[in-house]
GROMACS .gro file of C-alpha atoms in nm:
model
  305
    1UNK     CA    1  -1.793  -5.442   1.350
    2UNK     CA    2  -1.471  -5.564   1.201
    3UNK     CA    3  -1.120  -5.482   1.335
    4UNK     CA    4  -1.046  -5.203   1.081
    5UNK     CA    5  -1.376  -5.025   1.156
    6UNK     CA    6  -1.305  -5.051   1.529
    7UNK     CA    7  -0.959  -4.896   1.480
    8UNK     CA    8  -1.111  -4.608   1.289
    9UNK     CA    9  -1.356  -4.536   1.580
   10UNK     CA   10  -1.074  -4.541   1.833
   11UNK     CA   11  -0.874  -4.296   1.625
   12UNK     CA   12  -1.163  -4.057   1.587
   13UNK     CA   13  -1.245  -4.072   1.955
   14UNK     CA   14  -0.886  -3.989   2.041
   15UNK     CA   15  -0.898  -3.701   1.798
   16UNK     CA   16  -1.207  -3.565   1.952
   17UNK     CA   17  -1.061  -3.574   2.303
   18UNK     CA   18  -0.756  -3.379   2.176
   19UNK     CA   19  -0.936  -3.116   1.975
   20UNK     CA   20  -1.286  -3.081   2.114
   21UNK     CA   21  -1.405  -2.979   1.771
   22UNK     CA   22  -1.768  -2.914   1.853
   23UNK     CA   23  -2.061  -2.973   2.085
   24UNK     CA   24  -2.201  -3.275   1.896
   25UNK     CA   25  -2.010  -3.584   1.786
   26UNK     CA   26  -2.166  -3.912   1.683
   27UNK     CA   27  -1.970  -4.231   1.572
   28UNK     CA   28  -2.099  -4.535   1.393
   29UNK     CA   29  -1.944  -4.836   1.217
   30UNK     CA   30  -2.037  -4.727   0.864
   31UNK     CA   31  -2.023  -4.350   0.888
   32UNK     CA   32  -1.891  -4.087   1.121
   33UNK     CA   33  -2.061  -3.749   1.157
   34UNK     CA   34  -1.872  -3.460   1.319
   35UNK     CA   35  -2.081  -3.153   1.371
   36UNK     CA   36  -1.944  -2.822   1.484
   37UNK     CA   37  -2.180  -2.527   1.542
   38UNK     CA   38  -1.976  -2.266   1.364
   39UNK     CA   39  -1.777  -2.481   1.123
   40UNK     CA   40  -2.044  -2.685   0.941
   41UNK     CA   41  -2.112  -3.054   0.889
   42UNK     CA   42  -1.881  -3.328   0.754
   43UNK     CA   43  -1.937  -3.697   0.673
   44UNK     CA   44  -1.662  -3.950   0.663
   45UNK     CA   45  -1.741  -4.275   0.496
   46UNK     CA   46  -1.619  -4.613   0.625
   47UNK     CA   47  -1.403  -4.693   0.324
   48UNK     CA   48  -1.164  -4.403   0.400
   49UNK     CA   49  -0.830  -4.436   0.560
   50UNK     CA   50  -0.778  -4.199   0.853
   51UNK     CA   51  -0.442  -4.099   0.993
   52UNK     CA   52  -0.391  -3.891   1.309
   53UNK     CA   53  -0.069  -3.721   1.413
   54UNK     CA   54  -0.105  -3.627   1.779
   55UNK     CA   55   0.212  -3.432   1.799
   56UNK     CA   56   0.121  -3.206   1.506
   57UNK     CA   57  -0.249  -3.221   1.586
   58UNK     CA   58  -0.348  -3.291   1.231
   59UNK     CA   59  -0.599  -3.529   1.065
   60UNK     CA   60  -0.564  -3.671   0.716
   61UNK     CA   61  -0.830  -3.843   0.508
   62UNK     CA   62  -0.737  -4.068   0.218
   63UNK     CA   63  -0.934  -4.266  -0.035
   64UNK     CA   64  -1.177  -4.224  -0.326
   65UNK     CA   65  -1.482  -4.176  -0.115
   66UNK     CA   66  -1.384  -3.864   0.084
   67UNK     CA   67  -1.683  -3.627   0.070
   68UNK     CA   68  -1.784  -3.323   0.269
   69UNK     CA   69  -2.069  -3.075   0.252
   70UNK     CA   70  -2.088  -2.744   0.444
   71UNK     CA   71  -2.458  -2.650   0.477
   72UNK     CA   72  -2.376  -2.317   0.644
   73UNK     CA   73  -2.056  -2.119   0.568
   74UNK     CA   74  -1.840  -2.009   0.854
   75UNK     CA   75  -1.963  -1.688   1.006
   76UNK     CA   76  -1.754  -1.403   1.155
   77UNK     CA   77  -1.744  -1.307   1.517
   78UNK     CA   78  -2.092  -1.211   1.645
   79UNK     CA   79  -1.955  -0.878   1.760
   80UNK     CA   80  -1.858  -0.786   1.400
   81UNK     CA   81  -2.084  -0.654   1.132
   82UNK     CA   82  -1.901  -0.856   0.878
   83UNK     CA   83  -2.039  -1.194   0.779
   84UNK     CA   84  -2.025  -1.433   0.497
   85UNK     CA   85  -2.350  -1.468   0.303
   86UNK     CA   86  -2.525  -1.794   0.269
   87UNK     CA   87  -2.734  -1.654  -0.006
   88UNK     CA   88  -2.656  -1.816  -0.344
   89UNK     CA   89  -2.815  -1.513  -0.522
   90UNK     CA   90  -2.466  -1.355  -0.532
   91UNK     CA   91  -2.376  -1.610  -0.800
   92UNK     CA   92  -2.709  -1.617  -0.977
   93UNK     CA   93  -2.649  -1.333  -1.224
   94UNK     CA   94  -2.939  -1.128  -1.088
   95UNK     CA   95  -2.729  -0.816  -1.057
   96UNK     CA   96  -2.691  -0.767  -1.430
   97UNK     CA   97  -2.836  -0.419  -1.404
   98UNK     CA   98  -2.519  -0.318  -1.223
   99UNK     CA   99  -2.294  -0.418  -1.513
  100UNK     CA  100  -2.132  -0.103  -1.650
  101UNK     CA  101  -1.879   0.043  -1.888
  102UNK     CA  102  -1.587   0.268  -1.769
  103UNK     CA  103  -1.361   0.408  -2.034
  104UNK     CA  104  -1.267   0.113  -2.254
  105UNK     CA  105  -1.359  -0.147  -1.984
  106UNK     CA  106  -1.694  -0.312  -2.056
  107UNK     CA  107  -1.908  -0.560  -1.864
  108UNK     CA  108  -1.762  -0.471  -1.530
  109UNK     CA  109  -1.936  -0.446  -1.188
  110UNK     CA  110  -1.823  -0.286  -0.869
  111UNK     CA  111  -1.797  -0.539  -0.588
  112UNK     CA  112  -1.851  -0.392  -0.238
  113UNK     CA  113  -1.682  -0.564   0.060
  114UNK     CA  114  -1.815  -0.574   0.417
  115UNK     CA  115  -1.496  -0.417   0.558
  116UNK     CA  116  -1.468  -0.063   0.451
  117UNK     CA  117  -1.251   0.248   0.484
  118UNK     CA  118  -1.390   0.336   0.827
  119UNK     CA  119  -1.310  -0.010   0.959
  120UNK     CA  120  -0.951   0.012   0.832
  121UNK     CA  121  -0.912   0.362   0.983
  122UNK     CA  122  -1.036   0.236   1.315
  123UNK     CA  123  -0.777  -0.040   1.302
  124UNK     CA  124  -0.494   0.206   1.220
  125UNK     CA  125  -0.625   0.484   1.445
  126UNK     CA  126  -0.582   0.744   1.168
  127UNK     CA  127  -0.763   0.870   0.862
  128UNK     CA  128  -0.652   0.791   0.508
  129UNK     CA  129  -0.577   1.089   0.294
  130UNK     CA  130  -0.351   1.205   0.011
  131UNK     CA  131  -0.090   1.477   0.068
  132UNK     CA  132  -0.002   1.594  -0.286
  133UNK     CA  133   0.333   1.788  -0.294
  134UNK     CA  134   0.382   1.991  -0.607
  135UNK     CA  135   0.645   2.235  -0.722
  136UNK     CA  136   0.929   2.293  -0.964
  137UNK     CA  137   1.220   2.047  -1.005
  138UNK     CA  138   1.471   2.118  -0.733
  139UNK     CA  139   1.212   2.275  -0.500
  140UNK     CA  140   1.253   2.002  -0.235
  141UNK     CA  141   0.941   1.788  -0.287
  142UNK     CA  142   1.111   1.452  -0.239
  143UNK     CA  143   1.310   1.582   0.058
  144UNK     CA  144   0.992   1.705   0.226
  145UNK     CA  145   0.811   1.382   0.148
  146UNK     CA  146   1.076   1.174   0.327
  147UNK     CA  147   1.086   1.415   0.618
  148UNK     CA  148   0.711   1.405   0.647
  149UNK     CA  149   0.705   1.026   0.623
  150UNK     CA  150   0.963   1.000   0.905
  151UNK     CA  151   0.776   1.253   1.122
  152UNK     CA  152   0.454   1.057   1.094
  153UNK     CA  153   0.630   0.724   1.158
  154UNK     CA  154   0.779   0.860   1.481
  155UNK     CA  155   0.424   0.940   1.585
  156UNK     CA  156   0.314   0.581   1.515
  157UNK     CA  157   0.125   0.674   1.196
  158UNK     CA  158   0.129   0.466   0.875
  159UNK     CA  159   0.229   0.664   0.565
  160UNK     CA  160   0.372   0.580   0.223
  161UNK     CA  161   0.554   0.795  -0.032
  162UNK     CA  162   0.475   0.791  -0.407
  163UNK     CA  163   0.777   0.974  -0.548
  164UNK     CA  164   0.739   1.078  -0.914
  165UNK     CA  165   1.077   0.940  -1.023
  166UNK     CA  166   1.032   0.615  -0.823
  167UNK     CA  167   0.702   0.545  -0.985
  168UNK     CA  168   0.852   0.591  -1.328
  169UNK     CA  169   1.099   0.311  -1.247
  170UNK     CA  170   0.814   0.067  -1.246
  171UNK     CA  171   0.438   0.138  -1.301
  172UNK     CA  172   0.493   0.437  -1.530
  173UNK     CA  173   0.820   0.332  -1.699
  174UNK     CA  174   0.625   0.313  -2.027
  175UNK     CA  175   0.551   0.686  -2.020
  176UNK     CA  176   0.757   0.976  -2.164
  177UNK     CA  177   0.747   1.345  -2.070
  178UNK     CA  178   0.517   1.449  -2.347
  179UNK     CA  179   0.211   1.641  -2.244
  180UNK     CA  180  -0.025   1.347  -2.289
  181UNK     CA  181   0.207   1.103  -2.109
  182UNK     CA  182   0.254   1.350  -1.822
  183UNK     CA  183  -0.122   1.359  -1.785
  184UNK     CA  184  -0.142   0.980  -1.784
  185UNK     CA  185   0.141   0.968  -1.528
  186UNK     CA  186  -0.050   1.196  -1.293
  187UNK     CA  187  -0.378   0.999  -1.350
  188UNK     CA  188  -0.219   0.669  -1.258
  189UNK     CA  189  -0.045   0.805  -0.951
  190UNK     CA  190  -0.373   0.968  -0.842
  191UNK     CA  191  -0.560   0.636  -0.872
  192UNK     CA  192  -0.287   0.459  -0.670
  193UNK     CA  193  -0.288   0.730  -0.407
  194UNK     CA  194  -0.666   0.689  -0.383
  195UNK     CA  195  -0.627   0.318  -0.308
  196UNK     CA  196  -0.381   0.397  -0.033
  197UNK     CA  197  -0.614   0.651   0.122
  198UNK     CA  198  -0.901   0.399   0.104
  199UNK     CA  199  -0.682   0.154   0.296
  200UNK     CA  200  -0.656   0.412   0.571
  201UNK     CA  201  -0.292   0.505   0.482
  202UNK     CA  202  -0.168   0.861   0.466
  203UNK     CA  203  -0.034   0.869   0.111
  204UNK     CA  204   0.237   1.124   0.030
  205UNK     CA  205   0.263   1.193  -0.339
  206UNK     CA  206   0.562   1.407  -0.447
  207UNK     CA  207   0.594   1.507  -0.817
  208UNK     CA  208   0.616   1.817  -1.024
  209UNK     CA  209   0.260   1.770  -1.163
  210UNK     CA  210   0.288   2.099  -1.359
  211UNK     CA  211  -0.067   2.120  -1.494
  212UNK     CA  212  -0.352   2.244  -1.274
  213UNK     CA  213  -0.620   2.042  -1.451
  214UNK     CA  214  -0.435   1.713  -1.386
  215UNK     CA  215  -0.397   1.793  -1.012
  216UNK     CA  216  -0.764   1.894  -0.993
  217UNK     CA  217  -0.863   1.566  -1.158
  218UNK     CA  218  -0.678   1.372  -0.878
  219UNK     CA  219  -0.848   1.591  -0.620
  220UNK     CA  220  -1.185   1.491  -0.763
  221UNK     CA  221  -1.112   1.124  -0.703
  222UNK     CA  222  -1.122   1.161  -0.331
  223UNK     CA  223  -1.395   1.279  -0.085
  224UNK     CA  224  -1.383   1.643   0.001
  225UNK     CA  225  -1.102   1.727   0.245
  226UNK     CA  226  -0.901   1.403   0.179
  227UNK     CA  227  -0.682   1.561  -0.089
  228UNK     CA  228  -0.434   1.798   0.074
  229UNK     CA  229  -0.233   2.000  -0.186
  230UNK     CA  230   0.100   2.131  -0.068
  231UNK     CA  231   0.269   2.381  -0.294
  232UNK     CA  232   0.644   2.432  -0.234
  233UNK     CA  233   0.680   2.780  -0.370
  234UNK     CA  234   1.046   2.824  -0.450
  235UNK     CA  235   1.157   3.068  -0.724
  236UNK     CA  236   1.284   2.921  -1.048
  237UNK     CA  237   1.621   3.093  -1.009
  238UNK     CA  238   1.676   2.919  -0.668
  239UNK     CA  239   1.578   2.580  -0.816
  240UNK     CA  240   1.822   2.634  -1.106
  241UNK     CA  241   2.103   2.719  -0.871
  242UNK     CA  242   2.040   2.403  -0.673
  243UNK     CA  243   1.993   2.185  -0.985
  244UNK     CA  244   2.047   1.860  -0.784
  245UNK     CA  245   2.008   1.638  -1.095
  246UNK     CA  246   2.177   1.867  -1.346
  247UNK     CA  247   1.859   1.879  -1.544
  248UNK     CA  248   1.826   2.254  -1.575
  249UNK     CA  249   2.172   2.277  -1.723
  250UNK     CA  250   2.079   2.008  -1.984
  251UNK     CA  251   1.747   2.184  -2.059
  252UNK     CA  252   1.926   2.522  -2.107
  253UNK     CA  253   2.169   2.348  -2.340
  254UNK     CA  254   1.871   2.215  -2.544
  255UNK     CA  255   1.946   1.851  -2.460
  256UNK     CA  256   1.617   1.807  -2.279
  257UNK     CA  257   1.295   1.927  -2.439
  258UNK     CA  258   0.973   2.021  -2.261
  259UNK     CA  259   1.140   2.077  -1.925
  260UNK     CA  260   0.912   2.240  -1.670
  261UNK     CA  261   1.017   2.598  -1.595
  262UNK     CA  262   1.238   2.622  -1.899
  263UNK     CA  263   1.040   2.550  -2.216
  264UNK     CA  264   0.726   2.409  -2.057
  265UNK     CA  265   0.498   2.591  -1.812
  266UNK     CA  266   0.431   2.528  -1.445
  267UNK     CA  267   0.084   2.621  -1.334
  268UNK     CA  268   0.083   2.699  -0.957
  269UNK     CA  269  -0.218   2.596  -0.749
  270UNK     CA  270  -0.490   2.851  -0.700
  271UNK     CA  271  -0.658   2.709  -0.389
  272UNK     CA  272  -0.413   2.467  -0.226
  273UNK     CA  273  -0.435   2.374   0.147
  274UNK     CA  274  -0.073   2.454   0.233
  275UNK     CA  275   0.190   2.683   0.083
  276UNK     CA  276   0.552   2.644   0.191
  277UNK     CA  277   0.716   2.950   0.058
  278UNK     CA  278   1.083   3.036   0.026
  279UNK     CA  279   1.189   3.391  -0.046
  280UNK     CA  280   1.543   3.466  -0.147
  281UNK     CA  281   1.803   3.221  -0.018
  282UNK     CA  282   1.646   3.173   0.330
  283UNK     CA  283   1.572   2.808   0.334
  284UNK     CA  284   1.325   2.651   0.585
  285UNK     CA  285   1.450   2.308   0.701
  286UNK     CA  286   1.274   2.000   0.572
  287UNK     CA  287   1.189   1.901   0.934
  288UNK     CA  288   1.017   2.236   1.000
  289UNK     CA  289   0.818   2.208   0.672
  290UNK     CA  290   0.716   1.855   0.767
  291UNK     CA  291   0.598   1.979   1.106
  292UNK     CA  292   0.383   2.238   0.932
  293UNK     CA  293   0.214   1.968   0.738
  294UNK     CA  294   0.178   1.742   1.043
  295UNK     CA  295   0.020   2.024   1.242
  296UNK     CA  296  -0.238   2.063   0.965
  297UNK     CA  297  -0.315   1.691   0.980
  298UNK     CA  298  -0.354   1.706   1.355
  299UNK     CA  299  -0.583   2.009   1.330
  300UNK     CA  300  -0.803   1.833   1.073
  301UNK     CA  301  -0.825   1.514   1.273
  302UNK     CA  302  -0.631   1.289   1.034
  303UNK     CA  303  -0.406   1.149   1.306
  304UNK     CA  304  -0.682   0.981   1.489
  305UNK     CA  305  -0.970   0.753   1.379
   0.00000   0.00000   0.00000
């Protein structure tokens, strides 16, 4: 054994004492094998330069002949159902029968992960769902959404708001307010809301969504019960008097075309889960409306896993 090889062995012995990397360690002058039960198997060849930093507890391998092979991939905790497969069939192309076409997307395949919605819900201690707040402009949808988000946050529950105007600042900025673009706006928000619900998050979508068929299409994306439609039933006259954005005034003046409630229809829900109704000028506070929705969530078991 020459001096350089002896120095390498001393370095590796010192590393093993510091890190205790596995139950089996063997050292030799020409090759070093470090075997860890759950991490795999690595070979270090004698021509490599090895550097150890004890303070940072790191190991560096340098040289042209650095090679490693992991015969078994790292496995998850034995208590978990999740594990990494050691079956190469996942890459063999033997699942071609699952290749599909969806819309204009061809040659695609759904990839299922070992951690699913139930696992995420257990982690968050809540059930993912979509609360879809619909109503005329000026009815108080965004105000309710924020009050609801705050009420859930104070209870330690994770929620996120998809506000119609906010989404049009980014994802849907390419869409106008024509009928076909409104339908696409709702479709996209419905798909995003579905992803949030699948992540175990309580998703609060607040937007006019004037057409019943578009709202029903979003409902159909989720399992039964996970789409909670909240209709803020405020008379058009009251909404016009509020006119927080000045849009009714512009619509009446003909400066905005296709404005819901003025020259474009609003189709109220027929079988929604919650109706928050305002008659006359008596206004229920946003906090009280939020508590009504939260009570529904508690009753249906969405605030626990």
